């Protein structure tokens, strides 16, 4: 899980900082995250000196990430943001530290509170600080008795982020042809991947050896202690299941209630993992096309069968490989970006309408929708 390995276009690993928490610079008067019964000046049990700075989040704040605050919690309540200090190198726990960004929504019924429920929404490289507010409504029932907690794993978002390229360079990288057809295109892609890796090493070199699943799992156990929980209650999705599995292997006696959704095989290699993901996307695409067929004339895409609709999509991607189309501003929609946009929209049935509209628009020469697919 090397974050410096150039990612496939559907799963960027070096995420930009998410817009949420206030920066840790001005700490005067802010509170420390204490034991499970609440926030106060007390130190958490067995926290090995770790501390998290906490502030209620109610408006947009300056600092790393910037941008708007999350929408209000369903049923009321304030989001709380934290920064947890954790060892950069777990083999030297008393050495240099880094900060991990956390976010929390307190349980509605404090008298019946079970504890914290920590989420990881996948990736690797996904931000929990932005992810949890996005999906908060889906887990509102769980907030009845759990504090909902998520975080940016080390190397991600606001947690000592691994940064490899600038915005314009990164945009150009994701516009490259990731399915080269000849030697020249292969060389272009290979050279770009080398520049990407060199950028990671240049900008984030000292952190890179310490970014990975095992260290993220150790960070979660420290998080459990700081939160004041005897057991880690955990909800992992996609790659988050691998992270949870590694945690359970390292700390079997500390595992509480755990849910693994869309389990990743931790023993699968890169090729097998990619093949499994491709099969999943193909199944989702088949279902999308079948829905289009079932709706008949209501569907704007050409074709009266799953095969015909998928042929239309394949032909569209082939045409974009030869000639990108207008997108947003001076950004054009390439084959790679269109593939990425389609894959993003296949994650949920809620996005099928946007996918249909985006494909139809791209067929007419407008790539804006596929260039900015919905995320929630």
Short mmCIF file of C-alpha atoms in Angstrom, two decimals:
data_model
loop_
_atom_site.label_atom_id
_atom_site.label_comp_id
_atom_site.label_asym_id
_atom_site.label_seq_id
_atom_site.Cartn_x
_atom_site.Cartn_y
_atom_site.Cartn_z
CA UNK A 1 0.00 0.00 0.00
CA UNK A 2 2.72 2.44 -1.01
CA UNK A 3 1.15 5.91 -1.45
CA UNK A 4 4.00 6.87 -3.72
CA UNK A 5 3.07 4.19 -6.25
CA UNK A 6 1.28 6.07 -9.02
CA UNK A 7 -2.41 5.26 -8.56
CA UNK A 8 -4.87 4.02 -11.10
CA UNK A 9 -7.15 6.84 -12.22
CA UNK A 10 -10.16 5.42 -10.38
CA UNK A 11 -8.45 5.41 -6.99
CA UNK A 12 -6.22 8.42 -6.34
CA UNK A 13 -4.09 7.88 -3.25
CA UNK A 14 -2.66 11.33 -2.69
CA UNK A 15 -5.84 13.18 -1.77
CA UNK A 16 -5.95 16.97 -1.42
CA UNK A 17 -6.58 18.26 2.10
CA UNK A 18 -10.27 18.00 2.98
CA UNK A 19 -12.21 21.07 4.14
CA UNK A 20 -13.13 20.56 7.74
CA UNK A 21 -11.17 21.03 10.87
CA UNK A 22 -9.60 24.16 12.22
CA UNK A 23 -5.80 24.14 12.06
CA UNK A 24 -3.84 23.04 15.14
CA UNK A 25 -1.74 26.20 15.23
CA UNK A 26 -3.77 28.34 17.66
CA UNK A 27 -4.31 26.06 20.62
CA UNK A 28 -4.64 28.49 23.45
CA UNK A 29 -7.84 27.83 25.36
CA UNK A 30 -8.83 24.80 23.30
CA UNK A 31 -9.81 21.60 25.05
CA UNK A 32 -8.13 18.23 25.13
CA UNK A 33 -9.91 15.02 24.28
CA UNK A 34 -10.38 13.13 27.51
CA UNK A 35 -11.93 9.88 28.66
CA UNK A 36 -15.17 8.43 27.37
CA UNK A 37 -17.48 10.36 29.66
CA UNK A 38 -16.69 13.67 28.00
CA UNK A 39 -14.19 16.29 27.05
CA UNK A 40 -12.18 17.80 29.82
CA UNK A 41 -8.68 18.53 31.04
CA UNK A 42 -8.00 14.97 32.20
CA UNK A 43 -5.54 12.75 30.37
CA UNK A 44 -6.85 9.53 28.80
CA UNK A 45 -5.80 6.21 30.34
CA UNK A 46 -2.72 4.56 28.82
CA UNK A 47 -2.48 7.16 26.09
CA UNK A 48 1.33 7.23 26.11
CA UNK A 49 1.34 11.01 26.08
CA UNK A 50 -0.91 11.31 23.04
CA UNK A 51 -3.26 14.25 22.96
CA UNK A 52 -5.91 15.62 20.65
CA UNK A 53 -7.01 19.21 20.39
CA UNK A 54 -10.76 19.51 20.10
CA UNK A 55 -13.08 22.28 19.04
CA UNK A 56 -16.74 22.30 18.06
CA UNK A 57 -17.10 22.87 14.35
CA UNK A 58 -19.83 25.31 13.43
CA UNK A 59 -18.52 27.39 10.53
CA UNK A 60 -15.90 27.54 7.83
CA UNK A 61 -12.43 28.02 9.26
CA UNK A 62 -9.09 29.02 7.79
CA UNK A 63 -6.07 26.76 7.66
CA UNK A 64 -5.13 23.57 5.89
CA UNK A 65 -7.92 22.47 3.62
CA UNK A 66 -10.13 25.51 4.10
CA UNK A 67 -13.56 25.38 2.50
CA UNK A 68 -17.00 25.07 4.06
CA UNK A 69 -17.84 23.23 7.24
CA UNK A 70 -19.91 20.04 7.07
CA UNK A 71 -23.66 20.35 6.98
CA UNK A 72 -25.46 20.17 10.30
CA UNK A 73 -25.92 16.79 11.94
CA UNK A 74 -29.31 15.15 11.46
CA UNK A 75 -31.33 15.80 14.59
CA UNK A 76 -28.98 18.53 15.81
CA UNK A 77 -25.59 18.52 17.46
CA UNK A 78 -22.19 19.85 16.46
CA UNK A 79 -19.34 18.17 14.66
CA UNK A 80 -16.15 18.11 16.70
CA UNK A 81 -12.68 18.09 15.15
CA UNK A 82 -9.45 16.87 16.70
CA UNK A 83 -5.77 16.48 16.02
CA UNK A 84 -4.16 13.39 17.52
CA UNK A 85 -0.41 13.26 18.03
CA UNK A 86 1.02 9.87 17.13
CA UNK A 87 4.58 8.61 16.61
CA UNK A 88 5.91 9.02 13.09
CA UNK A 89 7.88 5.80 13.58
CA UNK A 90 6.17 3.24 15.80
CA UNK A 91 9.53 1.54 16.42
CA UNK A 92 10.53 4.80 18.15
CA UNK A 93 7.38 5.75 20.11
CA UNK A 94 9.17 8.50 22.03
CA UNK A 95 10.53 10.10 18.88
CA UNK A 96 9.12 12.52 16.33
CA UNK A 97 5.34 12.80 16.12
CA UNK A 98 2.82 13.65 13.43
CA UNK A 99 -0.77 14.85 13.71
CA UNK A 100 -3.81 12.91 12.56
CA UNK A 101 -7.08 14.71 11.85
CA UNK A 102 -10.19 13.29 13.54
CA UNK A 103 -13.88 14.13 13.45
CA UNK A 104 -16.61 13.09 15.88
CA UNK A 105 -20.37 13.27 16.30
CA UNK A 106 -21.40 12.49 19.87
CA UNK A 107 -24.05 9.90 20.67
CA UNK A 108 -27.52 11.40 21.08
CA UNK A 109 -28.35 9.33 24.19
CA UNK A 110 -25.39 9.76 26.51
CA UNK A 111 -27.05 7.66 29.23
CA UNK A 112 -27.11 4.60 26.94
CA UNK A 113 -23.84 5.26 25.12
CA UNK A 114 -21.91 2.12 24.16
CA UNK A 115 -18.70 3.87 23.13
CA UNK A 116 -17.02 5.18 20.00
CA UNK A 117 -17.59 3.65 16.57
CA UNK A 118 -14.61 4.32 14.31
CA UNK A 119 -15.15 4.40 10.53
CA UNK A 120 -12.79 3.91 7.61
CA UNK A 121 -14.51 4.35 4.25
CA UNK A 122 -11.81 2.82 2.07
CA UNK A 123 -9.16 3.86 -0.37
CA UNK A 124 -6.48 3.51 0.58
CA UNK A 125 -6.29 7.26 0.68
CA UNK A 126 -9.88 8.14 1.53
CA UNK A 127 -10.51 10.97 3.99
CA UNK A 128 -12.70 10.08 6.93
CA UNK A 129 -12.87 13.72 7.97
CA UNK A 130 -14.82 14.48 4.81
CA UNK A 131 -16.36 11.02 4.43
CA UNK A 132 -18.20 10.78 7.75
CA UNK A 133 -20.16 14.03 7.31
CA UNK A 134 -21.04 12.96 3.76
CA UNK A 135 -22.59 9.71 4.98
CA UNK A 136 -23.82 10.90 8.37
CA UNK A 137 -27.49 10.55 7.52
CA UNK A 138 -26.99 6.87 6.65
CA UNK A 139 -25.58 6.14 10.10
CA UNK A 140 -27.83 8.36 12.17
CA UNK A 141 -29.46 5.36 13.86
CA UNK A 142 -26.06 4.21 15.10
CA UNK A 143 -25.47 7.65 16.59
CA UNK A 144 -28.23 6.91 19.06
CA UNK A 145 -25.76 4.99 21.23
CA UNK A 146 -22.35 5.45 19.60
CA UNK A 147 -20.07 8.42 19.16
CA UNK A 148 -19.38 8.31 15.41
CA UNK A 149 -15.67 8.88 14.77
CA UNK A 150 -13.53 8.93 11.65
CA UNK A 151 -10.10 10.17 10.70
CA UNK A 152 -7.66 10.89 7.91
CA UNK A 153 -5.09 8.08 8.02
CA UNK A 154 -1.45 9.14 8.01
CA UNK A 155 -0.44 10.43 4.61
CA UNK A 156 -3.99 11.48 3.74
CA UNK A 157 -5.82 14.82 3.76
CA UNK A 158 -4.83 16.74 6.88
CA UNK A 159 -2.77 13.95 8.47
CA UNK A 160 0.80 14.70 7.38
CA UNK A 161 -0.37 14.38 3.75
CA UNK A 162 1.75 12.77 1.08
CA UNK A 163 1.93 15.31 -1.72
CA UNK A 164 3.45 14.36 -5.04
CA UNK A 165 2.43 16.92 -7.65
CA UNK A 166 0.89 20.38 -7.78
CA UNK A 167 -2.73 20.84 -8.77
CA UNK A 168 -2.08 21.48 -12.46
CA UNK A 169 0.48 18.70 -12.70
CA UNK A 170 -1.85 16.28 -10.94
CA UNK A 171 -4.72 17.21 -13.24
CA UNK A 172 -2.50 16.57 -16.26
CA UNK A 173 -1.40 13.24 -14.78
CA UNK A 174 -4.97 12.00 -14.41
CA UNK A 175 -5.71 13.09 -17.97
CA UNK A 176 -3.01 10.77 -19.34
CA UNK A 177 -3.84 7.67 -21.35
CA UNK A 178 -3.69 4.79 -18.85
CA UNK A 179 -4.40 2.26 -21.62
CA UNK A 180 -1.46 2.91 -23.97
CA UNK A 181 -1.83 1.52 -27.48
CA UNK A 182 1.77 1.69 -28.68
CA UNK A 183 5.37 2.04 -27.51
CA UNK A 184 5.29 5.83 -27.58
CA UNK A 185 2.20 5.99 -25.36
CA UNK A 186 3.73 3.42 -23.02
CA UNK A 187 6.86 5.56 -22.70
CA UNK A 188 4.81 8.68 -22.03
CA UNK A 189 2.89 6.96 -19.25
CA UNK A 190 6.02 5.37 -17.76
CA UNK A 191 7.87 8.71 -17.71
CA UNK A 192 4.88 10.39 -16.04
CA UNK A 193 4.72 7.69 -13.37
CA UNK A 194 8.43 8.15 -12.66
CA UNK A 195 7.92 11.91 -12.27
CA UNK A 196 4.97 11.22 -9.97
CA UNK A 197 7.05 8.92 -7.76
CA UNK A 198 9.95 11.37 -7.74
CA UNK A 199 7.58 14.13 -6.67
CA UNK A 200 6.34 12.01 -3.77
CA UNK A 201 9.88 11.38 -2.62
CA UNK A 202 10.90 15.02 -3.00
CA UNK A 203 7.94 16.53 -1.14
CA UNK A 204 7.14 13.78 1.39
CA UNK A 205 10.25 11.61 1.53
CA UNK A 206 10.72 11.45 5.33
CA UNK A 207 7.13 10.33 5.85
CA UNK A 208 6.87 7.73 3.08
CA UNK A 209 8.52 4.79 4.90
CA UNK A 210 5.99 5.21 7.72
CA UNK A 211 2.80 5.36 5.64
CA UNK A 212 0.93 2.07 5.36
CA UNK A 213 -1.75 -0.20 6.72
CA UNK A 214 0.13 -1.57 9.74
CA UNK A 215 1.05 1.88 11.03
CA UNK A 216 -2.52 3.09 10.43
CA UNK A 217 -3.75 0.16 12.52
CA UNK A 218 -1.38 1.09 15.35
CA UNK A 219 -2.64 4.66 15.10
CA UNK A 220 -6.18 3.34 15.57
CA UNK A 221 -5.25 1.58 18.79
CA UNK A 222 -3.78 4.80 20.14
CA UNK A 223 -6.97 6.51 19.02
CA UNK A 224 -8.99 3.93 20.97
CA UNK A 225 -7.04 4.76 24.13
CA UNK A 226 -7.36 8.51 23.66
CA UNK A 227 -11.10 8.15 23.12
CA UNK A 228 -11.23 6.24 26.41
CA UNK A 229 -12.62 3.01 24.97
CA UNK A 230 -11.65 -0.39 26.35
CA UNK A 231 -12.47 -2.01 22.99
CA UNK A 232 -12.33 -0.63 19.46
CA UNK A 233 -15.75 -0.73 17.79
CA UNK A 234 -15.09 -0.46 14.07
CA UNK A 235 -16.91 -0.09 10.75
CA UNK A 236 -14.70 -0.71 7.71
CA UNK A 237 -15.74 -0.45 4.06
CA UNK A 238 -13.74 -1.72 1.06
CA UNK A 239 -10.03 -1.14 1.90
CA UNK A 240 -11.25 -0.31 5.40
CA UNK A 241 -11.88 -4.04 5.86
CA UNK A 242 -8.21 -4.73 5.24
CA UNK A 243 -7.25 -2.07 7.75
CA UNK A 244 -9.66 -3.58 10.27
CA UNK A 245 -8.30 -7.06 9.63
CA UNK A 246 -4.74 -5.92 10.24
CA UNK A 247 -5.87 -4.20 13.44
CA UNK A 248 -7.55 -7.40 14.63
CA UNK A 249 -4.37 -9.34 13.88
CA UNK A 250 -2.17 -6.90 15.81
CA UNK A 251 -4.57 -6.26 18.71
CA UNK A 252 -6.97 -9.23 18.93
CA UNK A 253 -7.84 -8.59 22.58
CA UNK A 254 -8.82 -4.98 21.84
CA UNK A 255 -11.46 -5.73 19.18
CA UNK A 256 -15.03 -4.90 20.14
CA UNK A 257 -17.94 -4.93 17.72
CA UNK A 258 -16.79 -4.81 14.09
CA UNK A 259 -18.48 -4.68 10.69
CA UNK A 260 -16.56 -5.37 7.47
CA UNK A 261 -18.51 -4.25 4.40
CA UNK A 262 -17.25 -5.27 0.90
CA UNK A 263 -14.35 -7.29 2.24
CA UNK A 264 -10.94 -6.97 0.62
CA UNK A 265 -8.79 -10.12 0.59
CA UNK A 266 -5.63 -9.07 2.45
CA UNK A 267 -3.66 -11.90 0.81
CA UNK A 268 -4.56 -10.92 -2.76
CA UNK A 269 -1.82 -9.37 -4.88
CA UNK A 270 -2.11 -6.13 -6.82
CA UNK A 271 -3.24 -7.91 -10.00
CA UNK A 272 -5.85 -10.05 -8.23
CA UNK A 273 -7.13 -7.03 -6.34
CA UNK A 274 -7.48 -5.00 -9.53
CA UNK A 275 -9.24 -7.90 -11.26
CA UNK A 276 -11.68 -8.26 -8.38
CA UNK A 277 -12.45 -4.55 -8.50
CA UNK A 278 -12.94 -4.70 -12.26
CA UNK A 279 -15.44 -7.53 -11.84
CA UNK A 280 -17.34 -5.44 -9.30
CA UNK A 281 -17.50 -2.44 -11.63
CA UNK A 282 -18.60 -4.67 -14.50
CA UNK A 283 -21.46 -6.04 -12.41
CA UNK A 284 -22.50 -2.49 -11.48
CA UNK A 285 -22.32 -1.43 -15.14
CA UNK A 286 -24.46 -4.41 -16.16
CA UNK A 287 -27.07 -3.42 -13.58
CA UNK A 288 -27.01 0.20 -14.74
CA UNK A 289 -27.51 -0.86 -18.35
CA UNK A 290 -30.30 -3.27 -17.42
CA UNK A 291 -32.10 -0.49 -15.57
CA UNK A 292 -31.82 1.64 -18.70
CA UNK A 293 -33.29 -1.19 -20.79
CA UNK A 294 -36.13 -1.70 -18.32
CA UNK A 295 -37.09 2.00 -18.51
CA UNK A 296 -37.40 1.85 -22.29
CA UNK A 297 -37.85 5.24 -23.97
CA UNK A 298 -37.31 7.03 -20.63
CA UNK A 299 -33.63 6.18 -20.92
CA UNK A 300 -31.77 8.62 -23.16
CA UNK A 301 -28.96 6.22 -24.08
CA UNK A 302 -29.08 4.36 -27.40
CA UNK A 303 -29.70 0.62 -27.32
CA UNK A 304 -32.43 -1.85 -26.45
CA UNK A 305 -30.26 -4.41 -24.66
CA UNK A 306 -27.50 -4.44 -22.08
CA UNK A 307 -24.98 -5.40 -24.76
CA UNK A 308 -26.01 -2.50 -27.02
CA UNK A 309 -25.80 0.09 -24.23
CA UNK A 310 -22.40 -1.18 -23.12
CA UNK A 311 -21.21 -1.10 -26.74
CA UNK A 312 -22.30 2.54 -26.90
CA UNK A 313 -20.20 3.28 -23.78
CA UNK A 314 -17.21 1.36 -25.17
CA UNK A 315 -17.42 3.23 -28.47
CA UNK A 316 -17.65 6.56 -26.63
CA UNK A 317 -14.50 5.77 -24.65
CA UNK A 318 -12.71 4.69 -27.83
CA UNK A 319 -13.59 8.00 -29.49
CA UNK A 320 -12.29 9.92 -26.46
CA UNK A 321 -9.03 7.99 -26.73
CA UNK A 322 -8.58 9.49 -30.20
CA UNK A 323 -9.99 12.94 -29.51
CA UNK A 324 -10.88 14.43 -26.09
CA UNK A 325 -13.91 16.71 -25.92
CA UNK A 326 -14.72 19.97 -24.17
CA UNK A 327 -15.03 19.67 -20.41
CA UNK A 328 -14.84 22.46 -17.85
CA UNK A 329 -13.00 25.65 -18.78
CA UNK A 330 -9.78 24.70 -20.54
CA UNK A 331 -9.92 21.15 -19.16
CA UNK A 332 -10.91 18.53 -21.69
CA UNK A 333 -12.52 15.15 -21.04
CA UNK A 334 -10.08 12.36 -21.94
CA UNK A 335 -10.71 8.63 -22.07
CA UNK A 336 -9.06 8.15 -18.68
CA UNK A 337 -11.11 10.89 -17.03
CA UNK A 338 -14.32 9.58 -18.57
CA UNK A 339 -13.55 6.08 -17.29
CA UNK A 340 -12.91 7.53 -13.87
CA UNK A 341 -16.19 9.49 -13.98
CA UNK A 342 -18.16 6.40 -15.00
CA UNK A 343 -16.58 4.30 -12.26
CA UNK A 344 -17.30 6.95 -9.63
CA UNK A 345 -20.96 7.06 -10.62
CA UNK A 346 -21.23 3.25 -10.45
CA UNK A 347 -20.63 3.24 -6.70
CA UNK A 348 -24.29 3.96 -5.96
CA UNK A 349 -27.67 3.71 -7.67
CA UNK A 350 -28.25 7.27 -6.48
CA UNK A 351 -25.73 8.36 -9.14
CA UNK A 352 -27.24 6.50 -12.10
CA UNK A 353 -29.26 9.51 -13.22
CA UNK A 354 -26.11 11.63 -13.34
CA UNK A 355 -24.26 8.87 -15.17
CA UNK A 356 -26.97 8.64 -17.80
CA UNK A 357 -26.98 12.42 -18.24
CA UNK A 358 -23.18 12.54 -18.36
CA UNK A 359 -22.92 9.83 -21.01
CA UNK A 360 -25.64 11.41 -23.11
CA UNK A 361 -23.99 14.83 -22.87
CA UNK A 362 -20.56 13.42 -23.71
CA UNK A 363 -22.02 11.75 -26.79
CA UNK A 364 -23.08 15.25 -27.83
CA UNK A 365 -19.63 16.72 -27.20
CA UNK A 366 -20.05 18.06 -23.65
CA UNK A 367 -17.81 16.34 -21.11
CA UNK A 368 -18.48 18.55 -18.11
CA UNK A 369 -20.64 16.08 -16.15
CA UNK A 370 -18.29 13.12 -16.54
CA UNK A 371 -15.36 15.37 -15.65
CA UNK A 372 -16.99 16.22 -12.31
CA UNK A 373 -19.02 13.15 -11.30
CA UNK A 374 -21.13 13.22 -8.12
CA UNK A 375 -19.53 12.01 -4.91
CA UNK A 376 -22.60 12.13 -2.66
#
